[in-house]
Each structure stands twice: as structure tokens, then as C-alpha cells.
Coordinates of C-alpha atoms in Angstrom, one line a residue:
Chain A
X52 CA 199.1 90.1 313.8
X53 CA 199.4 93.7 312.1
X54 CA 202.5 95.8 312.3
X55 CA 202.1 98.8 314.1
X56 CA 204.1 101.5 315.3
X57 CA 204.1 102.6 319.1
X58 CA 202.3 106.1 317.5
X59 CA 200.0 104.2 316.0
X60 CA 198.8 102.0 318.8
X61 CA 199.1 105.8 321.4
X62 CA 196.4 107.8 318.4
X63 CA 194.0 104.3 318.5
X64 CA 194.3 104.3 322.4
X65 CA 193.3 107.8 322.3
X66 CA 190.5 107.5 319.5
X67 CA 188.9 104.2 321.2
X68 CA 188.9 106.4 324.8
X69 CA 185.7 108.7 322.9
X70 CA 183.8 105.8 322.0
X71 CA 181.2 107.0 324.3
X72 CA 181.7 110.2 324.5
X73 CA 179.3 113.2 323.3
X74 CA 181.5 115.8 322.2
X75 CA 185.2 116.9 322.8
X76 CA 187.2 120.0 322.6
X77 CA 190.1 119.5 320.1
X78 CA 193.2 120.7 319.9
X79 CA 195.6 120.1 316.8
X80 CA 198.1 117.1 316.5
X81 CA 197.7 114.2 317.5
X82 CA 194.5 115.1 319.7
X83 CA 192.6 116.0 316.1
X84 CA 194.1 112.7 314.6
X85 CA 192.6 110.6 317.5
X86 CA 189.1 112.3 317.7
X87 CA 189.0 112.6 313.9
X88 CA 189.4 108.6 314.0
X89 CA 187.2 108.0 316.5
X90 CA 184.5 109.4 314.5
X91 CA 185.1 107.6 311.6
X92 CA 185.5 104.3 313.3
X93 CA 183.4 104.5 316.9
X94 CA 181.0 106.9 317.6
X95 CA 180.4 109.0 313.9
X96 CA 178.3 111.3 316.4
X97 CA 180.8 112.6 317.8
X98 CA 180.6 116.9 318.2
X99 CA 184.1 118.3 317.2
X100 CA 185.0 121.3 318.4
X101 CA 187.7 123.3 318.2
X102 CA 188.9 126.8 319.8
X103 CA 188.6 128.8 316.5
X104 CA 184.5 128.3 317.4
X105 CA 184.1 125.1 315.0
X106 CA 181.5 123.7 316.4
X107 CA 180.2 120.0 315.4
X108 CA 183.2 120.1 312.9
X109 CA 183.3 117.1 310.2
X110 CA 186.5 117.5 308.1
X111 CA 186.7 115.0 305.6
X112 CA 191.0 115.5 305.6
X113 CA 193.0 116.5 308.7
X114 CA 193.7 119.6 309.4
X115 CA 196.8 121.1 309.9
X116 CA 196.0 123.9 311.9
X117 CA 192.9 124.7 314.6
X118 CA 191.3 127.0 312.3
X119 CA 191.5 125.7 309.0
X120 CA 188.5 126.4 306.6
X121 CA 187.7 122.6 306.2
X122 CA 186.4 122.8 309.8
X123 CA 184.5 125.8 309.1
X124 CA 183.3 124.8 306.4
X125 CA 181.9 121.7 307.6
X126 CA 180.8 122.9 311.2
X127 CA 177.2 123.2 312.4
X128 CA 178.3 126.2 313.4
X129 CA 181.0 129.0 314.4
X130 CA 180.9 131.2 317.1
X131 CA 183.5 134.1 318.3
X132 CA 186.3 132.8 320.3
X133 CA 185.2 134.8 323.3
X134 CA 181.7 132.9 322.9
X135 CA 184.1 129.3 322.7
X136 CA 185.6 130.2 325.8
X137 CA 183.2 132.4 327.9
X138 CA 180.0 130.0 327.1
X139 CA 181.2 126.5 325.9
X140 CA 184.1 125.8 328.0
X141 CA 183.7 128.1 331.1
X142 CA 180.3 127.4 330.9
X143 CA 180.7 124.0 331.4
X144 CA 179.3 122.4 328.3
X145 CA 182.4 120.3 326.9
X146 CA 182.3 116.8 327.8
X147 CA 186.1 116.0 327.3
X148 CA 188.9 118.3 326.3
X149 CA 192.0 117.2 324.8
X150 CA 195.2 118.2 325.5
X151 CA 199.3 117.5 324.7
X152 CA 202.1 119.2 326.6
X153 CA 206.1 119.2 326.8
X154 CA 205.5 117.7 330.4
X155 CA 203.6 116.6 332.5
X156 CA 204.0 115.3 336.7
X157 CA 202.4 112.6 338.7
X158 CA 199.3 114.9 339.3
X159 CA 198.8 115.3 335.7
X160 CA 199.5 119.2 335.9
X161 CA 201.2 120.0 332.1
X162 CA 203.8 122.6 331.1
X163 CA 203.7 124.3 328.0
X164 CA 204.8 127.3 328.2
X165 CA 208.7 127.5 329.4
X166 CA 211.5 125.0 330.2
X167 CA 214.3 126.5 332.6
X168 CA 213.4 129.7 334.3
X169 CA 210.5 131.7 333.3
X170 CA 212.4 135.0 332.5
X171 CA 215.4 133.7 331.3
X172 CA 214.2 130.1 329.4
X173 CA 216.1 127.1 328.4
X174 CA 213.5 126.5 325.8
X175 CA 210.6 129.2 325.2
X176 CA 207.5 127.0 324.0
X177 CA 204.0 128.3 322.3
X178 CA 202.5 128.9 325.8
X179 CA 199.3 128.4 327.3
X180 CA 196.9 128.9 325.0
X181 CA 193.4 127.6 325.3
X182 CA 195.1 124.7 327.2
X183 CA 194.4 126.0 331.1
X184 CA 190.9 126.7 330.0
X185 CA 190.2 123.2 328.8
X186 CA 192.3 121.8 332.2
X187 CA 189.6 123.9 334.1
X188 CA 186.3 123.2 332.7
X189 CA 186.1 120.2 330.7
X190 CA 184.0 117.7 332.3
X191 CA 186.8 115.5 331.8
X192 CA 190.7 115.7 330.4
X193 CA 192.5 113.0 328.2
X194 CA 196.1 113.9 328.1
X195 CA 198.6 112.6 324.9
X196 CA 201.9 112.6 324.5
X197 CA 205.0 110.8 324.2
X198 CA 206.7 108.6 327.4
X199 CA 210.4 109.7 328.4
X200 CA 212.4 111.4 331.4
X201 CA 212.5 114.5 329.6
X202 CA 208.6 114.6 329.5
X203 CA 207.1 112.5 332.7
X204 CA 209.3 114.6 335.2
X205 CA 209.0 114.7 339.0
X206 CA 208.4 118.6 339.1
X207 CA 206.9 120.4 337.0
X208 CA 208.9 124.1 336.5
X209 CA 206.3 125.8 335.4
X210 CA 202.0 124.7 335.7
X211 CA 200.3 126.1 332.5
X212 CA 197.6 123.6 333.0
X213 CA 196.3 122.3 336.3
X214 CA 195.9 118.4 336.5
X215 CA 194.5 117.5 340.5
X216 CA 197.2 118.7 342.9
X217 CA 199.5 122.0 341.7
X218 CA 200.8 124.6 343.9
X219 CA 199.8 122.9 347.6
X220 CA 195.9 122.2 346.5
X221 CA 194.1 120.1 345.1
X222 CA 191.9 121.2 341.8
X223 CA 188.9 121.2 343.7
X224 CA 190.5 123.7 346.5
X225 CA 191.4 126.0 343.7
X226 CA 187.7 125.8 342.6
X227 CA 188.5 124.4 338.9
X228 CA 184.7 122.8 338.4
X229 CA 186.3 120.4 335.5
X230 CA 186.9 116.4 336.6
X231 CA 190.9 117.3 335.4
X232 CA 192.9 114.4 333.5
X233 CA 190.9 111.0 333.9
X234 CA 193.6 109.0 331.2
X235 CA 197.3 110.2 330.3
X236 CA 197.5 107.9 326.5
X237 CA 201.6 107.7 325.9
X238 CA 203.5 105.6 323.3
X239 CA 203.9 103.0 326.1
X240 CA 200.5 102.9 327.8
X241 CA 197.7 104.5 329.8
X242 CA 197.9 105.8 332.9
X243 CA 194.8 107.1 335.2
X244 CA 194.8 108.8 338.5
X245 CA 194.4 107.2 341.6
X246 CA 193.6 109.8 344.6
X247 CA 195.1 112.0 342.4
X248 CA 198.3 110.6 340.8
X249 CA 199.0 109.1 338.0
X250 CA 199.3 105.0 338.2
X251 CA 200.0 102.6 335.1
X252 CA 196.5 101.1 334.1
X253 CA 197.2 99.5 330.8
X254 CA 200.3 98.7 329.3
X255 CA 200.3 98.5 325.4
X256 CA 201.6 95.1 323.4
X257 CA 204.8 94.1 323.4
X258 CA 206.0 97.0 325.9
X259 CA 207.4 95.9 328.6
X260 CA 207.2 97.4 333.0
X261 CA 210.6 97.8 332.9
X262 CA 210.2 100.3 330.2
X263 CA 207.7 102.3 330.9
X264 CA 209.5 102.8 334.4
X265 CA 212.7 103.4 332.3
X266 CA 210.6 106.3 330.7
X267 CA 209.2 108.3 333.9
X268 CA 211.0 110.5 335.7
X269 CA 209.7 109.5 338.8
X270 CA 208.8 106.1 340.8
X271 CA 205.4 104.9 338.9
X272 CA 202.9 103.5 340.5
X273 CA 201.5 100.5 339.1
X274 CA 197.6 99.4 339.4
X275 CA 197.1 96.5 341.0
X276 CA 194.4 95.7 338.3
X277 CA 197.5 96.2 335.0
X278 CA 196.3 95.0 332.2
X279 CA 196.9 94.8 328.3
X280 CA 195.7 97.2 325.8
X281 CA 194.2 95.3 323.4
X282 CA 196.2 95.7 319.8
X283 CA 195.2 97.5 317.0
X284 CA 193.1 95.8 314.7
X285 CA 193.4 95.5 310.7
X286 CA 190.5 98.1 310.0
X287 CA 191.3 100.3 313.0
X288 CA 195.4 100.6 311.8
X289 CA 193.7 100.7 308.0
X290 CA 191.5 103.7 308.2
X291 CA 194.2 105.6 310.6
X292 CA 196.5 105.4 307.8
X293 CA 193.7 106.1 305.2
X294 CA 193.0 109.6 307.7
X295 CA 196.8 110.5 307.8
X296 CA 197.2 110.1 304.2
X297 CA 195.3 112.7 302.9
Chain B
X27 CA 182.9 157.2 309.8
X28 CA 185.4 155.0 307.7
X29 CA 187.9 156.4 305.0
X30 CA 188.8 154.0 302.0
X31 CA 192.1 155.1 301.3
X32 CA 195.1 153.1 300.5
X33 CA 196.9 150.8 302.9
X34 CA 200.6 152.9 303.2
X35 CA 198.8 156.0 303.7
X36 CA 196.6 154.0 306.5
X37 CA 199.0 153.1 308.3
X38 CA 201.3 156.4 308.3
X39 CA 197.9 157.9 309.5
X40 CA 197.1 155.0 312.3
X41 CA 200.5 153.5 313.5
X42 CA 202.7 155.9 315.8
X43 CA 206.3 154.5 316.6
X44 CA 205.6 153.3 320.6
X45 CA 202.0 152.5 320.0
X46 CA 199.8 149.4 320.7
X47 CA 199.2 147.4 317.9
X48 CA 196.2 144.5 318.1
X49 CA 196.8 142.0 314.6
X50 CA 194.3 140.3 314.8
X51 CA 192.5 137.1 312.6
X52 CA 192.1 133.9 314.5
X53 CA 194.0 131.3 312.0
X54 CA 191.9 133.1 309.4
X55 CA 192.1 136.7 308.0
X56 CA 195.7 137.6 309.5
X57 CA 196.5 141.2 308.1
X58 CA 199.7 140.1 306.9
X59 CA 199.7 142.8 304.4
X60 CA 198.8 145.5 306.9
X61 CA 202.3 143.9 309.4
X62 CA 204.4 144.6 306.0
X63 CA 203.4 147.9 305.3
X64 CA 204.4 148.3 309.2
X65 CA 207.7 146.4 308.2
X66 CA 208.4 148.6 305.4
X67 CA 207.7 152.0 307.2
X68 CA 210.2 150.8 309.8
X69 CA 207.7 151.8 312.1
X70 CA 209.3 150.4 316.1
X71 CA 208.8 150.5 319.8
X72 CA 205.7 148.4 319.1
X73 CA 203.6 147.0 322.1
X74 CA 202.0 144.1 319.4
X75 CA 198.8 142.4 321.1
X76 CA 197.6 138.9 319.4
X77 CA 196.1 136.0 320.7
X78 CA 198.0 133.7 318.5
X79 CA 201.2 135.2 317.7
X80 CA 202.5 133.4 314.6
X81 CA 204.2 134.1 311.6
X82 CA 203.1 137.6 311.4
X83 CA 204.4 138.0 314.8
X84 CA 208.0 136.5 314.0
X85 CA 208.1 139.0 310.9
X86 CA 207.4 142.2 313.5
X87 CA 209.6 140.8 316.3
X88 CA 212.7 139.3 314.0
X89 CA 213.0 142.9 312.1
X90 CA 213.5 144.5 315.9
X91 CA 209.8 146.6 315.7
X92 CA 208.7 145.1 318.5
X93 CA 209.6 145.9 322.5
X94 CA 206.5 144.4 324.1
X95 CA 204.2 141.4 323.1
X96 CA 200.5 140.9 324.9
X97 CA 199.5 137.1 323.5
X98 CA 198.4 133.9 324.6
X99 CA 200.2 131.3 322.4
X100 CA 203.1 132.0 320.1
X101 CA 204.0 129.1 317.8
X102 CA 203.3 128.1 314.1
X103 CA 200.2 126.5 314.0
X104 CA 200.8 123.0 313.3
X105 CA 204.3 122.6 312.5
X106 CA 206.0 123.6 315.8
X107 CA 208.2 126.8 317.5
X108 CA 208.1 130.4 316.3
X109 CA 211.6 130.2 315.4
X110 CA 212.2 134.3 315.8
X111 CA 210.0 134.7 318.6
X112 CA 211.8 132.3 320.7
X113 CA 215.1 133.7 319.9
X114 CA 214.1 137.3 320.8
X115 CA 213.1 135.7 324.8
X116 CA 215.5 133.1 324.7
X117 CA 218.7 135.1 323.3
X118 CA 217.1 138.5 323.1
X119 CA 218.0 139.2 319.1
X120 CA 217.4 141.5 317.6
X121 CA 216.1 142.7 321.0
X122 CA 214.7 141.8 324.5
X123 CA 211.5 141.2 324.1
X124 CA 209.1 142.4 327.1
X125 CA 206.2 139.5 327.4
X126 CA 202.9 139.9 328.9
X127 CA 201.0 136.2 328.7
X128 CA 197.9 134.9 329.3
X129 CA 195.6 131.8 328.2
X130 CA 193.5 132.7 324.9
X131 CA 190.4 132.9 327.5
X132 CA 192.5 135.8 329.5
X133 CA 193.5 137.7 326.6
X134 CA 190.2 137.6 325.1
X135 CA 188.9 138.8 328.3
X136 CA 191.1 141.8 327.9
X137 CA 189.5 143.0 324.9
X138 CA 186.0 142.0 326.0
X139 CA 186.0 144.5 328.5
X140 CA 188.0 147.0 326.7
X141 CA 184.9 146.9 323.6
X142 CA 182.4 146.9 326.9
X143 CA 184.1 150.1 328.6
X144 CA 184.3 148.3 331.9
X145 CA 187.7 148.5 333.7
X146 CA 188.7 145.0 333.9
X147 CA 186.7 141.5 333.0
X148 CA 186.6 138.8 335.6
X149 CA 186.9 134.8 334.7
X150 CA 186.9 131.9 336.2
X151 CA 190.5 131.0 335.0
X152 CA 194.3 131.1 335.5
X153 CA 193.5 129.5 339.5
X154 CA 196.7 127.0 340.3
X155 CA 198.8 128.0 337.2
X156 CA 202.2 129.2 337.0
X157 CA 200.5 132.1 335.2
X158 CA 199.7 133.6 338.1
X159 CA 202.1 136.0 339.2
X160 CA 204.1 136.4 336.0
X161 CA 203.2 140.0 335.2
X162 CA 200.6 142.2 337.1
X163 CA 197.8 142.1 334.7
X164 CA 196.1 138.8 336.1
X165 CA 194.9 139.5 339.5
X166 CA 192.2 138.2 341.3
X167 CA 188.7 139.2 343.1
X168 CA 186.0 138.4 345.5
X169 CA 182.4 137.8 344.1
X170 CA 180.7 140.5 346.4
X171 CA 177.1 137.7 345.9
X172 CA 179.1 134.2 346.1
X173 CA 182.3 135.1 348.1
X174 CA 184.0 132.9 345.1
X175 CA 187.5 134.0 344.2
X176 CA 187.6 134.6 340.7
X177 CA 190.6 136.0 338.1
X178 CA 190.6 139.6 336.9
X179 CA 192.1 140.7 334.1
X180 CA 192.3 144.9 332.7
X181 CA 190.5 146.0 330.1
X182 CA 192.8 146.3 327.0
X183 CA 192.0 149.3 324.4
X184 CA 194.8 149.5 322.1
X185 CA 195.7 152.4 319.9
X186 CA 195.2 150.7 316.9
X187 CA 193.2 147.7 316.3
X188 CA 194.4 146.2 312.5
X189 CA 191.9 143.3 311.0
X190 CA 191.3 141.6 307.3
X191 CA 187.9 141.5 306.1
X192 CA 186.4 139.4 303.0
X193 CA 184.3 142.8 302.1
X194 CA 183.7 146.6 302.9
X195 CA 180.7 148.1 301.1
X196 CA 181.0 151.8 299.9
X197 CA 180.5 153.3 303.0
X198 CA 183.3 151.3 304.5
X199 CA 180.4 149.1 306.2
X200 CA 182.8 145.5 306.8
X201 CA 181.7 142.1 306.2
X202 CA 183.1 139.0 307.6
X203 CA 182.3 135.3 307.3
X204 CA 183.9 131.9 308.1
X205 CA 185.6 132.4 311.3
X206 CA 185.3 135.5 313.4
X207 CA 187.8 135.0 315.9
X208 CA 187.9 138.4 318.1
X209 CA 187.5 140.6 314.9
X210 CA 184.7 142.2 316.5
X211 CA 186.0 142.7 320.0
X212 CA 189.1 144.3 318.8
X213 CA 187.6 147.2 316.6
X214 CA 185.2 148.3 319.5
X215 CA 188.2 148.0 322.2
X216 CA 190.8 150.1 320.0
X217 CA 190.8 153.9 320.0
X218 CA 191.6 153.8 316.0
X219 CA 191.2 150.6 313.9
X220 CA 191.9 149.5 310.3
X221 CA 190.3 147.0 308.3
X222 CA 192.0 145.6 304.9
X223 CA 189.6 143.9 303.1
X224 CA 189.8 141.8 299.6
X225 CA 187.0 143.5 298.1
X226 CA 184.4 146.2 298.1
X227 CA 181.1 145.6 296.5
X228 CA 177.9 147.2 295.9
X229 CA 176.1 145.0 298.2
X230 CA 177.0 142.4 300.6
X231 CA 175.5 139.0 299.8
X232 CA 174.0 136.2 302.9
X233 CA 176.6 133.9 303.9
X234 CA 176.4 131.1 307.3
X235 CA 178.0 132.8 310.2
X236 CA 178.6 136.1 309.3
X237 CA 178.8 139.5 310.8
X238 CA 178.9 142.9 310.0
X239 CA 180.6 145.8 311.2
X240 CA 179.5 149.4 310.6
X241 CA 181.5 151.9 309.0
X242 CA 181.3 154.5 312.1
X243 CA 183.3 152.0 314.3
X244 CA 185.9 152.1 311.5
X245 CA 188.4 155.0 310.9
X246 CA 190.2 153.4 307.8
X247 CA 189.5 151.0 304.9
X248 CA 191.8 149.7 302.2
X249 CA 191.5 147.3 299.9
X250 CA 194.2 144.7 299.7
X251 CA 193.3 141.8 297.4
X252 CA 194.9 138.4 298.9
X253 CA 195.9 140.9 301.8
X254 CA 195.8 137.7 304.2
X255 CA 197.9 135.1 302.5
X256 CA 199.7 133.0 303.4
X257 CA 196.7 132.9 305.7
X258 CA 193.5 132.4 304.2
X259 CA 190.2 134.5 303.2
X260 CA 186.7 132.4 303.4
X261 CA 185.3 132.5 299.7
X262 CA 188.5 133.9 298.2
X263 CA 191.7 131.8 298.9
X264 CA 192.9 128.4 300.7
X265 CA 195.6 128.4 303.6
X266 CA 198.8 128.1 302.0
X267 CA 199.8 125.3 304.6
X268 CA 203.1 124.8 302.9
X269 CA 204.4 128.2 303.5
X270 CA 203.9 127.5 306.9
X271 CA 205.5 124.3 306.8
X272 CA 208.5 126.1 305.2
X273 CA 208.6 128.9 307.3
X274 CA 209.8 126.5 309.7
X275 CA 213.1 126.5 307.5
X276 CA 213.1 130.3 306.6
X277 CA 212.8 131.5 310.0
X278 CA 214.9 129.5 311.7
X279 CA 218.4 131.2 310.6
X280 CA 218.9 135.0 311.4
X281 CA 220.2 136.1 308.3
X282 CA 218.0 133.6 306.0
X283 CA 215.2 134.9 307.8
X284 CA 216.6 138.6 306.7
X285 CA 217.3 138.4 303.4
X286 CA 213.5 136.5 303.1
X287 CA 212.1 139.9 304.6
X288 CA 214.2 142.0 302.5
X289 CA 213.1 139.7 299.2
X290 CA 209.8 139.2 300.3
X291 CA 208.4 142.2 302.1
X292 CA 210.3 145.3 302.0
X293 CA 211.0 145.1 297.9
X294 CA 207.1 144.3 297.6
X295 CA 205.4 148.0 297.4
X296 CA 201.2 147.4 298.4
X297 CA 198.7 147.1 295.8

């Protein structure tokens, strides 16, 4: 059995989870580590595209930021970023979008923006930027990030992005069209909603319940149907490194 | 009709202490060049308007020019927090700064009207966020055919629209390739706009995704080689992803972060 790191097996989770997707709306970290991999390894026709208007990017080396010229250089092709936004993502053509966050809640809602009170912030983070967008419109949402109290709390302070229950409605009451998070990928596991929160799905190897209830900041629900991801495989761990090396 | 003149004198002309000032260049073509000559003129009071507010931003803000900042995500791109920016909102040094924030699709909005002379743009965004509600500029408003509420956001026309350009031909015509970003949209929303560019040639050659601006929208031109590093230029220079990666370091002491300005920008006179 390979060794692996916890990061490892959360970026193969995440790659293997757009195996049969079309195209997905990238953001930078480990999002463009996972769907980079995943076209290299699963589906090579995979569209990449990115909110600098890369569009059917194919970067042969990561990228460090969203608008790097390796992704324009290798993109069918670039639009404006009002034409990303206006057309491709409000207009309802991105298949999944994929998204980090500081935190997230039960419903999947994510904060990026502030810790502490808004005018007067523990921690001032980046902000919102293309993030409540992608919530809103992408056909579907895969969320990554890593598993602890400080990050799966019970309440979020502030909503940048809206998962399926924020402020009193549901996302379809607030008329988001987007199908919102359909699998939160963390260090420890995956969890998908059920009506609307967030229940433990698949736990990864050698992680144990206990744990992952250790690391949520509120009572987890567990699916009745828990089961194992499966581990990362030689070639799978192999070309992740190969990608993150360059 | 566009002026090619040099970049201190551009700005002198274009940048009024207590103006609004668009920087724009999504990732690419950030007219750092253009923020330094700001930086060296000591020109304040700034409202500073940017989608991505990054290191240019943290050079404005952490030298105190700035009182108000319009943007949608302020971090370094790929390495983490904006190390000035956060410590002007968290601990207000070297001053409070006033925020109005939106998501990239709101902001964008802003200028979309602004080049379209409509008073506000309406999306279907910001519905269930904590955005809502956090300044006055993101309202919302009935579809008078559907009945669906949608977001409205006011057009945005700043005084000065600054952008780097590959090329400008002799009649100050602009060229741009690689990515466009709101380049566009900000020169027809701003009431005066400035475009540094790397070159100016006789002719403008074809390149994939390109587009060209004409020289009537444009009231100043000045040539700036590498006027966009550490940034990059399409067909002229890379990212220089390691300054960002150190900047990380640089910016994240007050006086380091000082004496890197004084070293770096205001002992540097323009080209």
C-alpha cells in the first residue's frame, strides 16, 4: 500500500469527483491541482475554465495564479471577464464550479470574506470574489477544504457564498438556478447533502468517525450508507506528484 | 483624441488628490508603473476601484493614499492575505480604510453600465449573501416582464480609468492581447483614462484574442517598457511569481514594507 498524505488522498478525492464531468469553473489552489489532475488521469476532455476568461485551458505546469499566461496561452479561447460572468456562469453554461472557503456550515453556505464582525474584523480575508457567482449558477458545486472546528462551524458569521439554506431560505427560495454544493471533499472525507445538510458519505483510509466528529463544529450526521473512499493508487499518487512538481 | 506624453506628466494632468482611480489588468497588464508614479507624486484621498486588489493595491493603501476602496477580492493571488490591506481594515494603519465590496460579477456590473451610460446594471447575483446590506450600492429590483427579483448595482464612471497595454500605434490607437480582463469596460466608463503601454509601433500585428481600442476614447498614452512587472505583458515578459511569493514577506512588516517603497518606488524616477 502507497504512502500518502491526508492532502494527497482530499486533491485525488476531488480530481476522481470530474471523471464524468464536461467542464468546470476553476478557481486557484487546490481546486486547479484537482481538475488539472483529473484531466491528466480521468477524463483528458475535460474544459477548464477559469475567471480570467480561460476558456478550455490546458496548462502543461500548475499555475500559480487564475490568470497566468500558461492558461492563456493554451486556452481555446479568452473572453472579457464581464462575458465569463454575464454569459458562462450567469448564463448557466458551467457544469461544476469549484470552490474553497475559510468556512463553511451544515448547509454548505461558505465564508470568505470576514471572521469576527464585518466592520470591525478579527481576520479580514480576500473576499468574495467570483465565489458567490459560481455558488449561484453552476450546475453543480464541489467544495474543498481542510476538516477542523475552526473551519466546519455551526454558524456561519458572514455568507459570501450561498450553499442550500442561508438567511431563513432555501437556495431555491432565493431563486439561485445552480444545484449549490453536491460533495464537500476535506482531508478526512466526503460529505454530501441530504435535504439540505451536510452528512458524512465516505470516510477516507485509515481516518477514523471519531475524528471527523472531533473536526466539525457541530453534531454530523452520518449516512446510513458510510462507506470507504477507496485509496490512492500508485499512478494516481505518481502523476499528482509529477503535476505538483513542476 | 489621445496625447503620447510621458507617464509623470500623465498623471499630474489625470490624477486629482480625492479622485476615483480604476487600476485595472485582470492578473495581467497591472499598471504598476502608473500606481508608482501616483506613489511618488504623493497624490491622496484616493477612492481606488479594482476588481482584484493585490499588490498594487497594498502599495496605494500601505503609503496612506487611499480613503476608499471599490473591489471584489483583495488578496495575493496565489500565495494568501494582502498583508497591508488587511491591516488598514483590521487596525486601520496608516488609515481607516472605507470599503465598498462586491463579487467580481457585481463590480464588473458597475463598470458595464457605467461604459453603457445606463444608471445602474441589474444581475442575477448577491441573493442570500451576507453581501447584501453591507453598503448601499447593491440593491435590488422587480423585473417589470417576469416579476423576478433581481440585484441592482449603480453604474460606476470613475474619474480616471488607468490600464497597461502591449501596444499604442501613433495615433495613440491601443492594442491588447492575451487576457482582456475589464480593460475595455473601464476606458469607456471613466470620464479621463490613461493607458501605459510597452511599445508603440508602426502597425499593429494579428494576434488570438485581441482587441483594439481607438485613440478618441483615450486622453493619454505613455510608453512604459515593462510598465506591468512584476505582473506580466503577453508577448513581452513572464509573471514574476516569485516577487509575489516574497511580497508575502516584504509586506507583511510596516516599516519593512516602508523602506521597500522608499527603495523600490519612490528612488525609481519613470522611464
Amino acid at each position: 500500500m502507497p504512502e500518502f498524505s491526508a492532502r494527497e488522498m482530499m486533491i485525488i478525492a476531488a480530481a476522481r469527483a470530474l471523471r464524468d464531468e464536461h467542464n468546470c469553473f476553476v478557481g486557484i489552489g487546490v481546486p486547479s491541482v484537482a481538475a488539472n489532475l483529473a484531466r491528466r488521469l480521468y477524463n483528458p476532455s475535460l474544459m477548464l475554465i477559469y475567471e480570467s476568461g480561460c476558456i478550455g485551458a490546458k496548462p502543461t505546469r500548475l499555475p500559480l495564479s487564475i490568470g497566468d499566461s500558461e492558461l492563456s496561452d493554451t486556452s481555446m479561447t479568452v473572453v472579457s471577464v464581464p462575458e465569463i460572468f454575464n454569459y458562462w456562469l450567469q448564463g448557466g453554461k458551467v457544469d461544476v464550479g469549484f470552490l474553497g472557503a475559510a468556512q463553511i456550515d451544515r448547509y454548505g453556505n461558505l465564508n470568505s470574506t470576514v471572521i469576527g464582525d464585518y466592520d470591525h474584523p478579527t481576520v479580514r480575508l480576500p473576499g468574495a470574489g467570483g465565489a458567490p457567482d459560481i455558488a449561484a449558477f453552476a450546475k453543480e458545486v464541489f467544495v474543498v477544504l481542510d476538516q477542523s472546528v475552526r473551519s466546519f462551524v455551526p454558524e456561519l458569521g458572514f455568507v459570501t457564498s450561498v450553499g442550500h439554506f442561508a438567511h431563513g431560505r432555501t437556495r431555491h427560495e432565493w431563486g439561485l438556478p445552480g444545484g449549490g454544493p453536491t460533495q464537500v471533499i476535506t482531508n478526512l472525507g466526503i460529505l454530501v447533502p441530504n435535504e439540505g445538510e451536510l452528512e458524512l458519505r465516505w470516510i477516507h483510509p485509515s481516518v477514523e468517525l471519531k475524528d471527523v466528529r472531533q473536526h466539525t463544529g457541530w453534531d454530523l450526521k452520518i449516512s446510513p450508507d458510510l462507506a470507504c473512499t477507496s485509496e490512492p493508487e500508485e499512478w494516481e499518487l505518481k502523476e499528482l506528484r509529477r503535476l505538483e512538481e513542476r | 483624441m489621445a496625447r503620447l506624453i510621458p507617464l509623470a506628466t500623465a498623471i499630474a494632468e489625470l490624477v486629482a488628490p480625492g479622485s476615483t482611480v480604476a487600476l485595472e489588468g485582470f492578473t495581467h497588464l497591472i499598471p504598476f508603473a502608473a500606481a508608482a508614479e501616483i506613489i511618488r507624486q504623493r497624490i491622496g484621498h484616493l477612492t481606488l476601484v479594482r476588481l482584484t486588489p493585490d499588490l498594487v493595491a497594498d502599495w496605494l493603501i500601505g503609503v496612506g493614499l487611499v480613503d476608499r476602496l471599490i473591489f471584489s477580492w483583495g488578496g495575493n493571488p496565489g500565495v494568501g492575505s494582502l498583508h497591508r490591506f488587511r491591516d488598514s481594515v483590521q487596525q486601520g494603519w496608516p488609515r481607516p480604510l472605507e470599503l465598498e465590496e462586491h463579487s467580481h460579477a457585481g463590480l464588473v456590473n458597475r463598470y458595464v453600465a457605467g461604459a453603457a451610460g445606463l444608471p445602474f446594471a441589474v444581475l442575477r447575483a448577491y441573493a442570500g449573501t451576507s453581501l447584501n446590506g453591507i453598503h448601499p450600492n447593491i440593491r435590488s429590483i422587480t423585473c417589470p416582464f417576469t416579476g423576478e427579483e433581481l440585484a441592482a448595482v449603480p453604474a460606476l464612471n470613475p474619474d480616471v480609468g488607468i490600464v497597461h497595454a502591449q501596444q499604442a500605434d501613433r495615433d495613440g490607437n491601443v492594442m491588447i492581447w492575451g487576457i482582456t480582463g475589464v480593460q475595455k469596460e473601464v476606458i469607456l466608463a471613466s470620464k479621463r483614462s490613461l493607458v501605459t503601454v510597452e511599445e508603440v509601433v508602426d502597425e499593429f500585428g494579428e494576434h488570438a484574442n485581441s482587441i483594439r481600442i481607438p485613440e478618441f476614447l483615450i486622453d493619454a498614452v505613455a510608453v512604459v517598457p515593462g510598465g506591468a512587472r512584476p505582473s506580466y505583458a503577453s508577448g513581452y515578459y513572464d509573471r514574476d511569481n516569485d516577487f509575489y511569493l516574497a511580497w508575502d514577506r516584504i509586506a507583511r512588516d510596516r516599516d519593512g514594507f516602508l523602506a521597500w517603497i522608499r527603495e523600490h518606488v519612490e528612488r525609481r524616477a519613470d522611464a
